[in-house]
mmCIF file of C-alpha atoms and ligand atoms in Angstrom:
data_model
loop_
_atom_site.group_PDB
_atom_site.id
_atom_site.type_symbol
_atom_site.label_atom_id
_atom_site.label_comp_id
_atom_site.label_asym_id
_atom_site.label_seq_id
_atom_site.Cartn_x
_atom_site.Cartn_y
_atom_site.Cartn_z
ATOM 1 C CA MET A 4 6.378 -27.478 21.261
ATOM 2 C CA GLU A 5 6.114 -29.476 18.092
ATOM 3 C CA GLU A 6 2.290 -29.624 18.431
ATOM 4 C CA GLY A 7 -0.015 -27.448 16.694
ATOM 5 C CA PRO A 8 -0.462 -26.360 13.055
ATOM 6 C CA TYR A 9 2.986 -24.744 12.563
ATOM 7 C CA LYS A 10 6.094 -26.031 10.816
ATOM 8 C CA TYR A 11 9.171 -26.813 12.816
ATOM 9 C CA ILE A 12 12.631 -27.697 11.828
ATOM 10 C CA ARG A 13 15.367 -29.599 13.836
ATOM 11 C CA ASP A 14 18.917 -28.742 13.203
ATOM 12 C CA GLY A 15 22.093 -31.053 13.412
ATOM 13 C CA ASN A 16 22.309 -30.397 17.172
ATOM 14 C CA GLY A 17 18.745 -31.453 17.688
ATOM 15 C CA LYS A 18 17.628 -27.913 18.369
ATOM 16 C CA VAL A 19 14.060 -27.300 17.180
ATOM 17 C CA SER A 20 12.855 -24.090 15.840
ATOM 18 C CA ARG A 21 9.729 -22.800 14.294
ATOM 19 C CA VAL A 22 9.887 -22.075 10.591
ATOM 20 C CA ILE A 23 8.433 -18.744 9.514
ATOM 21 C CA ARG A 24 7.021 -18.991 6.062
ATOM 22 C CA ILE A 25 6.386 -16.110 3.761
ATOM 23 C CA GLY A 26 3.939 -16.258 0.891
ATOM 24 C CA THR A 27 4.529 -14.092 -2.143
ATOM 25 C CA ARG A 28 3.300 -13.529 -5.491
ATOM 26 C CA LYS A 29 5.345 -14.194 -8.525
ATOM 27 C CA SER A 30 5.528 -10.652 -10.167
ATOM 28 C CA GLN A 31 8.943 -9.068 -9.757
ATOM 29 C CA LEU A 32 7.582 -6.166 -7.641
ATOM 30 C CA ALA A 33 5.986 -8.736 -5.293
ATOM 31 C CA ARG A 34 9.181 -10.637 -4.995
ATOM 32 C CA ILE A 35 11.347 -7.433 -4.391
ATOM 33 C CA GLN A 36 8.748 -6.411 -1.665
ATOM 34 C CA THR A 37 8.682 -9.725 -0.052
ATOM 35 C CA ASP A 38 12.566 -10.087 -0.017
ATOM 36 C CA SER A 39 12.951 -6.616 1.540
ATOM 37 C CA VAL A 40 10.737 -7.568 4.443
ATOM 38 C CA ALA A 41 12.399 -10.943 4.727
ATOM 39 C CA ASP A 42 15.912 -9.295 4.830
ATOM 40 C CA LYS A 43 14.614 -6.916 7.596
ATOM 41 C CA LEU A 44 13.336 -9.756 9.754
ATOM 42 C CA LYS A 45 16.533 -11.660 9.291
ATOM 43 C CA GLU A 46 18.489 -8.575 10.423
ATOM 44 C CA LEU A 47 16.218 -7.916 13.403
ATOM 45 C CA TYR A 48 15.827 -11.350 14.786
ATOM 46 C CA PRO A 49 19.242 -12.982 15.547
ATOM 47 C CA ASP A 50 19.314 -11.669 19.071
ATOM 48 C CA VAL A 51 15.591 -12.394 19.829
ATOM 49 C CA HIS A 52 15.633 -16.006 18.864
ATOM 50 C CA LEU A 53 19.038 -16.541 20.647
ATOM 51 C CA GLU A 54 17.262 -15.291 23.818
ATOM 52 C CA ILE A 55 14.156 -17.466 23.489
ATOM 53 C CA GLY A 56 16.324 -20.405 22.236
ATOM 54 C CA GLU A 57 14.658 -20.537 18.941
ATOM 55 C CA GLN A 58 16.133 -20.074 15.532
ATOM 56 C CA LEU A 59 13.460 -18.596 13.293
ATOM 57 C CA GLN A 60 13.978 -19.317 9.729
ATOM 58 C CA LEU A 61 12.681 -17.484 6.743
ATOM 59 C CA TRP A 62 11.468 -19.659 3.917
ATOM 60 C CA ILE A 63 10.139 -17.956 0.849
ATOM 61 C CA LEU A 64 7.220 -19.997 -0.524
ATOM 62 C CA LEU A 65 7.066 -20.713 -4.222
ATOM 63 C CA PRO A 66 10.003 -21.383 -6.352
ATOM 64 C CA GLY A 67 10.190 -18.990 -9.382
ATOM 65 C CA ASP A 68 9.976 -21.869 -11.874
ATOM 66 C CA LYS A 69 6.802 -23.899 -12.171
ATOM 67 C CA THR A 70 4.045 -23.737 -9.622
ATOM 68 C CA SER A 71 1.217 -21.250 -9.780
ATOM 69 C CA TYR A 72 1.702 -17.934 -8.081
ATOM 70 C CA LEU A 73 -0.929 -16.734 -5.609
ATOM 71 C CA PHE A 74 -3.142 -13.816 -5.781
ATOM 72 C CA THR A 75 -4.021 -11.664 -2.710
ATOM 73 C CA LYS A 76 -7.133 -14.018 -2.020
ATOM 74 C CA GLU A 77 -5.114 -17.166 -2.564
ATOM 75 C CA LEU A 78 -2.425 -15.832 -0.288
ATOM 76 C CA GLU A 79 -5.115 -15.313 2.332
ATOM 77 C CA ASN A 80 -6.267 -18.943 1.924
ATOM 78 C CA ALA A 81 -2.706 -20.053 2.384
ATOM 79 C CA LEU A 82 -2.496 -18.095 5.577
ATOM 80 C CA GLU A 83 -5.733 -19.470 6.650
ATOM 81 C CA ARG A 84 -4.651 -23.132 6.062
ATOM 82 C CA ASN A 85 -1.326 -22.406 7.946
ATOM 83 C CA GLU A 86 0.700 -22.909 4.738
ATOM 84 C CA VAL A 87 2.215 -19.549 5.241
ATOM 85 C CA ASP A 88 2.715 -17.403 8.314
ATOM 86 C CA LEU A 89 2.879 -13.883 6.671
ATOM 87 C CA VAL A 90 2.260 -12.265 3.473
ATOM 88 C CA VAL A 91 3.677 -8.864 2.105
ATOM 89 C CA HIS A 92 1.400 -6.510 0.217
ATOM 90 C CA SER A 93 1.385 -2.969 -1.033
ATOM 91 C CA LEU A 94 -0.824 -1.394 1.647
ATOM 92 C CA LYS A 95 -2.791 0.411 -1.042
ATOM 93 C CA ASP A 96 -4.037 -2.944 -2.485
ATOM 94 C CA LEU A 97 -5.540 -4.039 0.802
ATOM 95 C CA PRO A 98 -9.212 -3.316 1.399
ATOM 96 C CA THR A 99 -10.029 -1.140 4.599
ATOM 97 C CA SER A 100 -11.723 -4.086 6.155
ATOM 98 C CA LEU A 101 -9.924 -7.359 5.968
ATOM 99 C CA PRO A 102 -11.780 -10.770 6.121
ATOM 100 C CA ALA A 103 -12.299 -12.042 9.675
ATOM 101 C CA GLY A 104 -9.267 -13.803 10.950
ATOM 102 C CA PHE A 105 -6.674 -11.685 9.254
ATOM 103 C CA THR A 106 -4.911 -8.425 10.220
ATOM 104 C CA ILE A 107 -2.183 -6.090 9.125
ATOM 105 C CA GLY A 108 0.679 -6.751 11.604
ATOM 106 C CA ALA A 109 3.045 -4.355 10.314
ATOM 107 C CA VAL A 110 3.012 -1.208 8.274
ATOM 108 C CA LEU A 111 6.626 -0.476 7.146
ATOM 109 C CA LYS A 112 8.198 3.029 6.713
ATOM 110 C CA ARG A 113 6.609 4.761 3.752
ATOM 111 C CA GLU A 114 8.635 5.348 0.625
ATOM 112 C CA ASN A 115 7.949 8.451 -1.412
ATOM 113 C CA PRO A 116 4.108 8.147 -1.632
ATOM 114 C CA HIS A 117 3.689 10.429 -4.716
ATOM 115 C CA ASP A 118 2.979 9.645 -8.492
ATOM 116 C CA ALA A 119 5.588 9.877 -10.999
ATOM 117 C CA VAL A 120 5.587 10.736 -14.762
ATOM 118 C CA VAL A 121 7.421 8.208 -16.960
ATOM 119 C CA LEU A 122 8.004 9.585 -20.450
ATOM 120 C CA HIS A 123 8.151 7.727 -23.699
ATOM 121 C CA PRO A 124 11.920 7.988 -24.749
ATOM 122 C CA SER A 125 10.928 10.322 -27.649
ATOM 123 C CA ASN A 126 9.687 12.862 -25.243
ATOM 124 C CA THR A 127 12.702 12.998 -23.122
ATOM 125 C CA GLY A 128 13.073 16.512 -21.579
ATOM 126 C CA LYS A 129 9.319 17.419 -21.867
ATOM 127 C CA THR A 130 6.877 17.845 -18.839
ATOM 128 C CA LEU A 131 3.110 17.356 -18.679
ATOM 129 C CA ASP A 132 2.857 21.067 -19.466
ATOM 130 C CA THR A 133 4.911 21.048 -22.543
ATOM 131 C CA LEU A 134 3.617 17.696 -24.074
ATOM 132 C CA PRO A 135 1.773 18.467 -27.285
ATOM 133 C CA GLU A 136 -1.900 18.898 -27.549
ATOM 134 C CA LYS A 137 -3.834 15.472 -27.370
ATOM 135 C CA SER A 138 -0.884 13.590 -26.168
ATOM 136 C CA VAL A 139 -2.074 10.187 -24.591
ATOM 137 C CA ILE A 140 -1.192 9.544 -21.066
ATOM 138 C CA GLY A 141 -1.511 6.011 -19.821
ATOM 139 C CA THR A 142 -3.143 5.111 -16.409
ATOM 140 C CA SER A 143 -5.975 3.077 -15.280
ATOM 141 C CA SER A 144 -6.254 4.956 -12.010
ATOM 142 C CA LEU A 145 -9.537 7.058 -11.847
ATOM 143 C CA ARG A 146 -7.837 9.030 -9.129
ATOM 144 C CA ARG A 147 -4.878 10.021 -11.291
ATOM 145 C CA ALA A 148 -6.954 10.590 -14.392
ATOM 146 C CA ALA A 149 -9.439 12.835 -12.685
ATOM 147 C CA GLN A 150 -6.902 15.045 -11.060
ATOM 148 C CA LEU A 151 -4.675 15.318 -14.126
ATOM 149 C CA LYS A 152 -7.451 16.017 -16.658
ATOM 150 C CA LYS A 153 -8.388 19.062 -14.700
ATOM 151 C CA ARG A 154 -4.924 20.207 -14.271
ATOM 152 C CA PHE A 155 -3.778 19.432 -17.890
ATOM 153 C CA PRO A 156 -6.687 19.803 -20.137
ATOM 154 C CA HIS A 157 -4.740 19.451 -23.238
ATOM 155 C CA LEU A 158 -3.874 15.808 -22.560
ATOM 156 C CA GLU A 159 -5.819 12.577 -23.104
ATOM 157 C CA PHE A 160 -5.961 9.746 -20.777
ATOM 158 C CA LYS A 161 -6.147 5.954 -21.581
ATOM 159 C CA ASP A 162 -6.056 2.776 -19.742
ATOM 160 C CA ILE A 163 -2.995 0.841 -19.428
ATOM 161 C CA ARG A 164 -3.016 -2.491 -17.673
ATOM 162 C CA GLY A 165 -0.599 -5.252 -16.649
ATOM 163 C CA ASN A 166 2.263 -5.529 -14.116
ATOM 164 C CA LEU A 167 5.031 -2.736 -14.009
ATOM 165 C CA ASN A 168 7.278 -4.621 -16.539
ATOM 166 C CA THR A 169 4.444 -4.993 -18.986
ATOM 167 C CA ARG A 170 3.551 -1.290 -18.789
ATOM 168 C CA LEU A 171 6.995 -0.107 -19.219
ATOM 169 C CA LYS A 172 7.329 -2.244 -22.254
ATOM 170 C CA LYS A 173 4.045 -1.002 -23.706
ATOM 171 C CA LEU A 174 5.209 2.447 -23.118
ATOM 172 C CA ASP A 175 8.696 2.063 -24.734
ATOM 173 C CA GLU A 176 8.125 -0.298 -27.512
ATOM 174 C CA LYS A 177 5.044 1.126 -29.145
ATOM 175 C CA ASP A 178 3.887 4.731 -29.873
ATOM 176 C CA ASP A 179 0.386 4.329 -28.021
ATOM 177 C CA PHE A 180 1.362 6.471 -25.081
ATOM 178 C CA ALA A 181 3.478 9.768 -24.711
ATOM 179 C CA ALA A 182 3.966 9.015 -21.016
ATOM 180 C CA ILE A 183 2.497 6.750 -18.178
ATOM 181 C CA ILE A 184 1.790 7.608 -14.545
ATOM 182 C CA LEU A 185 3.058 5.205 -11.910
ATOM 183 C CA ALA A 186 3.652 5.337 -8.165
ATOM 184 C CA ALA A 187 7.332 6.544 -7.385
ATOM 185 C CA ALA A 188 7.595 3.840 -4.714
ATOM 186 C CA GLY A 189 7.030 0.901 -7.191
ATOM 187 C CA LEU A 190 9.433 2.402 -9.684
ATOM 188 C CA LYS A 191 12.214 2.757 -6.945
ATOM 189 C CA ARG A 192 11.660 -0.623 -5.651
ATOM 190 C CA MET A 193 12.029 -2.054 -9.254
ATOM 191 C CA GLY A 194 15.345 -0.005 -9.547
ATOM 192 C CA TRP A 195 13.776 2.068 -12.313
ATOM 193 C CA GLU A 196 14.146 5.454 -10.567
ATOM 194 C CA ASN A 197 16.122 6.765 -13.470
ATOM 195 C CA ARG A 198 12.895 6.491 -15.628
ATOM 196 C CA ILE A 199 11.224 8.989 -13.320
ATOM 197 C CA SER A 200 11.080 12.467 -15.336
ATOM 198 C CA LEU A 201 8.983 14.159 -12.738
ATOM 199 C CA ILE A 202 7.369 13.659 -9.232
ATOM 200 C CA LEU A 203 3.844 14.962 -9.261
ATOM 201 C CA GLU A 204 3.244 17.591 -6.460
ATOM 202 C CA PRO A 205 0.134 17.417 -4.410
ATOM 203 C CA GLU A 206 -1.364 20.514 -6.175
ATOM 204 C CA ASP A 207 -1.148 18.455 -9.343
ATOM 205 C CA CYS A 208 -2.009 15.003 -7.968
ATOM 206 C CA MET A 209 -2.560 13.683 -4.587
ATOM 207 C CA TYR A 210 -1.802 10.028 -3.904
ATOM 208 C CA ALA A 211 -3.879 7.027 -3.110
ATOM 209 C CA VAL A 212 -4.694 5.826 0.373
ATOM 210 C CA GLY A 213 -1.702 3.710 1.767
ATOM 211 C CA GLN A 214 0.341 4.366 -1.351
ATOM 212 C CA GLY A 215 4.065 3.725 -0.915
ATOM 213 C CA ALA A 216 3.741 1.708 2.267
ATOM 214 C CA LEU A 217 4.298 -2.040 2.540
ATOM 215 C CA ALA A 218 1.957 -4.061 4.795
ATOM 216 C CA VAL A 219 2.566 -7.505 6.511
ATOM 217 C CA GLU A 220 -0.662 -9.548 6.680
ATOM 218 C CA VAL A 221 -0.858 -12.284 9.340
ATOM 219 C CA ARG A 222 -3.397 -14.518 11.043
ATOM 220 C CA ALA A 223 -5.069 -12.273 13.773
ATOM 221 C CA ARG A 224 -4.867 -15.076 16.396
ATOM 222 C CA ASP A 225 -1.105 -15.874 15.747
ATOM 223 C CA ALA A 226 0.191 -13.774 18.706
ATOM 224 C CA ASP A 227 3.823 -15.036 18.158
ATOM 225 C CA ILE A 228 3.954 -13.835 14.617
ATOM 226 C CA LEU A 229 2.113 -10.600 15.404
ATOM 227 C CA GLU A 230 4.656 -9.910 18.145
ATOM 228 C CA MET A 231 7.564 -10.736 15.771
ATOM 229 C CA VAL A 232 6.341 -8.612 12.802
ATOM 230 C CA SER A 233 5.207 -5.608 15.009
ATOM 231 C CA VAL A 234 8.759 -4.283 15.323
ATOM 232 C CA LEU A 235 8.625 -3.587 11.558
ATOM 233 C CA HIS A 236 6.016 -0.939 12.252
ATOM 234 C CA ASP A 237 6.974 2.699 11.461
ATOM 235 C CA PRO A 238 4.779 4.732 13.918
ATOM 236 C CA ASP A 239 4.346 7.817 11.762
ATOM 237 C CA THR A 240 3.566 5.655 8.774
ATOM 238 C CA VAL A 241 1.023 3.560 10.808
ATOM 239 C CA LEU A 242 -0.781 6.667 12.119
ATOM 240 C CA ARG A 243 -0.944 8.346 8.570
ATOM 241 C CA CYS A 244 -2.210 5.194 7.013
ATOM 242 C CA ILE A 245 -4.864 4.552 9.736
ATOM 243 C CA ALA A 246 -6.171 8.132 9.179
ATOM 244 C CA GLU A 247 -6.219 7.581 5.329
ATOM 245 C CA ARG A 248 -7.815 4.105 5.581
ATOM 246 C CA ALA A 249 -10.511 5.408 8.125
ATOM 247 C CA PHE A 250 -11.127 8.355 5.650
ATOM 248 C CA LEU A 251 -11.635 5.930 2.647
ATOM 249 C CA LYS A 252 -13.810 3.515 4.772
ATOM 250 C CA GLN A 253 -16.030 6.279 6.098
ATOM 251 C CA LEU A 254 -16.584 7.508 2.546
ATOM 252 C CA GLU A 255 -17.310 3.816 1.598
ATOM 253 C CA GLY A 256 -14.734 4.109 -1.171
ATOM 254 C CA GLY A 257 -13.047 1.038 -2.465
ATOM 255 C CA CYS A 258 -9.664 0.809 -4.301
ATOM 256 C CA SER A 259 -11.092 2.116 -7.523
ATOM 257 C CA VAL A 260 -12.780 5.261 -6.772
ATOM 258 C CA PRO A 261 -11.466 8.863 -7.484
ATOM 259 C CA VAL A 262 -10.298 9.343 -3.823
ATOM 260 C CA ALA A 263 -6.933 11.005 -2.957
ATOM 261 C CA VAL A 264 -5.098 11.887 0.177
ATOM 262 C CA HIS A 265 -2.097 13.783 1.525
ATOM 263 C CA THR A 266 -0.790 13.268 5.073
ATOM 264 C CA LYS A 267 1.993 14.901 7.168
ATOM 265 C CA VAL A 268 3.254 14.466 10.732
ATOM 266 C CA LYS A 269 4.906 17.560 12.191
ATOM 267 C CA ASP A 270 5.423 18.644 15.847
ATOM 268 C CA SER A 271 3.120 15.814 17.132
ATOM 269 C CA GLN A 272 0.229 16.972 14.789
ATOM 270 C CA LEU A 273 -1.088 14.602 12.165
ATOM 271 C CA TYR A 274 -2.558 16.553 9.068
ATOM 272 C CA LEU A 275 -4.788 14.833 6.623
ATOM 273 C CA THR A 276 -6.036 16.341 3.354
ATOM 274 C CA GLY A 277 -8.572 14.273 1.566
ATOM 275 C CA ALA A 278 -10.407 14.735 -1.830
ATOM 276 C CA VAL A 279 -13.074 13.232 -3.961
ATOM 277 C CA TYR A 280 -13.322 13.917 -7.689
ATOM 278 C CA SER A 281 -15.783 13.341 -10.537
ATOM 279 C CA LEU A 282 -14.332 11.334 -13.219
ATOM 280 C CA ASP A 283 -13.310 14.369 -15.419
ATOM 281 C CA GLY A 284 -12.137 16.234 -12.289
ATOM 282 C CA SER A 285 -14.462 19.132 -13.057
ATOM 283 C CA GLN A 286 -16.074 18.502 -9.674
ATOM 284 C CA SER A 287 -14.087 18.078 -6.577
ATOM 285 C CA ILE A 288 -14.281 18.450 -2.753
ATOM 286 C CA LYS A 289 -11.085 18.858 -0.830
ATOM 287 C CA GLU A 290 -10.484 19.627 2.845
ATOM 288 C CA THR A 291 -7.699 19.452 5.411
ATOM 289 C CA MET A 292 -7.967 18.608 9.326
ATOM 290 C CA GLN A 293 -5.522 17.868 11.882
ATOM 291 C CA THR A 294 -5.148 16.218 15.236
ATOM 292 C CA SER A 295 -2.729 15.990 18.009
ATOM 293 C CA ILE A 296 -0.815 12.622 18.361
ATOM 294 C CA ALA A 297 1.301 13.915 21.238
ATOM 295 C CA PRO A 298 2.557 11.193 23.359
ATOM 296 C CA GLY A 299 0.258 11.460 26.486
ATOM 297 C CA ASP A 300 -0.988 8.289 27.951
ATOM 298 C CA GLU A 301 1.288 5.605 26.464
ATOM 299 C CA ARG A 302 -1.402 3.004 26.730
ATOM 300 C CA VAL A 303 -0.771 0.274 24.237
ATOM 301 C CA ASP A 304 -3.431 -2.441 23.669
ATOM 302 C CA GLU A 305 -2.753 -5.752 22.271
ATOM 303 C CA GLN A 306 -4.926 -7.195 19.478
ATOM 304 C CA VAL A 307 -7.069 -4.260 18.733
ATOM 305 C CA GLN A 308 -7.683 -3.735 14.967
ATOM 306 C CA ARG A 309 -8.178 -0.371 13.470
ATOM 307 C CA VAL A 310 -9.249 -0.378 9.829
ATOM 308 C CA GLY A 311 -7.617 -3.864 9.594
ATOM 309 C CA VAL A 312 -4.123 -2.666 11.291
ATOM 310 C CA THR A 313 -3.014 -4.117 14.507
ATOM 311 C CA ALA A 314 -0.246 -1.894 15.869
ATOM 312 C CA ILE A 315 0.907 -3.312 19.176
ATOM 313 C CA LYS A 316 3.480 -1.000 20.687
ATOM 314 C CA VAL A 317 2.147 2.156 18.866
ATOM 315 C CA PRO A 318 0.172 4.153 21.390
ATOM 316 C CA ALA A 319 -3.430 3.452 21.415
ATOM 317 C CA GLU A 320 -4.305 7.018 22.043
ATOM 318 C CA ALA A 321 -2.478 8.238 18.987
ATOM 319 C CA GLN A 322 -4.084 5.430 16.929
ATOM 320 C CA ASP A 323 -7.692 6.375 18.092
ATOM 321 C CA ALA A 324 -7.012 10.056 17.350
ATOM 322 C CA ALA A 325 -5.728 9.113 13.733
ATOM 323 C CA GLU A 326 -8.846 7.016 13.170
ATOM 324 C CA ARG A 327 -11.197 9.711 14.372
ATOM 325 C CA LEU A 328 -9.361 12.198 12.251
ATOM 326 C CA GLY A 329 -10.160 10.190 9.105
ATOM 327 C CA VAL A 330 -13.846 9.664 9.969
ATOM 328 C CA LYS A 331 -14.247 13.327 10.811
ATOM 329 C CA LEU A 332 -12.761 14.363 7.463
ATOM 330 C CA ALA A 333 -14.845 12.002 5.537
ATOM 331 C CA ASP A 334 -17.961 13.301 7.333
ATOM 332 C CA LEU A 335 -17.083 16.746 6.470
ATOM 333 C CA LEU A 336 -16.710 15.809 2.629
ATOM 334 C CA LEU A 337 -19.896 13.865 2.956
ATOM 335 C CA SER A 338 -21.715 16.884 4.342
ATOM 336 C CA LYS A 339 -20.678 18.817 1.258
ATOM 337 C CA GLY A 340 -21.794 16.339 -1.280
ATOM 338 C CA ALA A 341 -18.958 13.751 -1.511
ATOM 339 C CA LYS A 342 -21.429 10.896 -1.674
ATOM 340 C CA GLU A 343 -23.241 12.159 -4.750
ATOM 341 C CA ILE A 344 -19.902 12.700 -6.635
ATOM 342 C CA LEU A 345 -18.641 9.345 -5.858
ATOM 343 C CA THR A 346 -22.020 7.631 -6.685
ATOM 344 C CA VAL A 347 -22.129 9.273 -10.141
ATOM 345 C CA ALA A 348 -18.279 8.365 -10.667
ATOM 346 C CA ARG A 349 -18.916 4.763 -9.823
ATOM 347 C CA GLN A 350 -21.886 4.484 -12.075
ATOM 348 C CA LEU A 351 -20.203 6.055 -15.052
ATOM 349 C CA ASN A 352 -16.988 3.929 -14.540
ATOM 350 C CA ASP A 353 -19.166 0.784 -14.336
ATOM 351 C CA ALA A 354 -20.874 1.845 -17.569
ATOM 352 C CA ARG A 355 -17.643 2.392 -19.455
HETATM 353 C C1 LIG B 1 -4.427 0.616 -6.720
HETATM 354 C C2 LIG B 1 -4.325 1.576 -7.788
HETATM 355 C C3 LIG B 1 -3.276 1.229 -8.618
HETATM 356 C C4 LIG B 1 -2.627 0.006 -7.908
HETATM 357 C C5 LIG B 1 -5.255 2.735 -7.975
HETATM 358 C C6 LIG B 1 -4.640 4.149 -7.719
HETATM 359 C C7 LIG B 1 -2.813 1.805 -9.882
HETATM 360 C C8 LIG B 1 -3.507 1.294 -11.066
HETATM 361 C C9 LIG B 1 -3.030 1.830 -12.301
HETATM 362 C C10 LIG B 1 -5.369 0.666 -5.644
HETATM 363 N N1 LIG B 1 -3.496 -0.389 -6.858
HETATM 364 O O1 LIG B 1 -3.464 4.309 -7.483
HETATM 365 O O2 LIG B 1 -5.417 5.147 -7.859
HETATM 366 O O3 LIG B 1 -2.108 2.627 -12.433
HETATM 367 O O4 LIG B 1 -3.728 1.474 -13.371
HETATM 368 C C11 LIG B 1 -0.263 -0.707 -7.379
HETATM 369 C C12 LIG B 1 1.004 -0.178 -7.686
HETATM 370 C C13 LIG B 1 1.712 -0.271 -6.512
HETATM 371 C C14 LIG B 1 0.855 -0.942 -5.548
HETATM 372 C C15 LIG B 1 1.478 0.389 -8.977
HETATM 373 C C16 LIG B 1 1.266 1.820 -9.110
HETATM 374 C C17 LIG B 1 3.177 -0.027 -6.073
HETATM 375 C C18 LIG B 1 3.329 1.190 -5.221
HETATM 376 C C19 LIG B 1 2.893 1.214 -3.797
HETATM 377 C C20 LIG B 1 -1.466 -0.871 -8.451
HETATM 378 N N2 LIG B 1 -0.401 -1.188 -6.206
HETATM 379 O O5 LIG B 1 0.373 2.532 -8.568
HETATM 380 O O6 LIG B 1 2.031 2.468 -9.982
HETATM 381 O O7 LIG B 1 3.398 0.246 -2.947
HETATM 382 O O8 LIG B 1 2.089 1.959 -3.432
#
């Protein structure tokens, strides 16, 4: 039992249990997201480890003080070297194909996936419609800028970078921006919901693939950890995100192209709306398709990855349907000229 690459701990009674180590980045949002997953695991696991006679422990890697914090790639390296056993990410930051050996073992219930407007304190009470001509809105998201330029032509858009703390500071302490656009989910997790002046409706701004959902990345071969984290999966979120990621992958879009989605599950139907935009939003292609995800054959298959996600316990048939839906919708957009729009957008953005 104490063989192999993993870390074990022996308690005062001589009982040995495997230590589950979680890697995190140092940013406040990353820590909050990691802690929330750790809390869920602690809550869910008392029974299970009593049954199997093991006490799973959670150990958050990296003290807040000195050592370097890890970026997504470094976290994957730490996973590869068995220094950590799982890593928590915002799903929208994970590519649609993961490097060999890794998989997303859980996609947690999605928070509000929409974007939110955070106003400079001097603009309290205003909306994007009523902000004065040439007001500057901060966002580095091509997706947000493209949609909002079209819808609110009187506004200007400028890049704003840095983590959420930095961005809010740049907004509040200077007069460079009239407002910034951020994901509602991130603001909520940070405890800054009171700064949300407005949630953007899909007619104004559709969200990014995977936005608002947390993902747990693990070693694909680590069956014990995969099994353990798989109970965190939220089936509707998984199916929506598989469809969204399959859509993005088929379009050959990365995380920085003007691609947006909207998904819904209702009466065992999965609806996917997807769109691509030119950088100024003047050109766009948007379509909606749906598929049945009705529980039929309840076949579950272990260890099959779809767009990087391994969802043991979620019916395989429904996952296949979700993936096909994303591919079909992308093919429809491609047949209407999506590739040309994205190629030009990419070239113009690279040249900026
Ligand atoms: C990605 C984008 C952004 C993040 C691009 C997009 C926003 C960049 C920006 C792929 N990742 O959305 O079109 O505003 O300049 C990011 C945030 C979260 C995860 C912050 C945010 C938190 C919300 C979540 C950055 N990644 O979008 O406001 O879990 O979805």
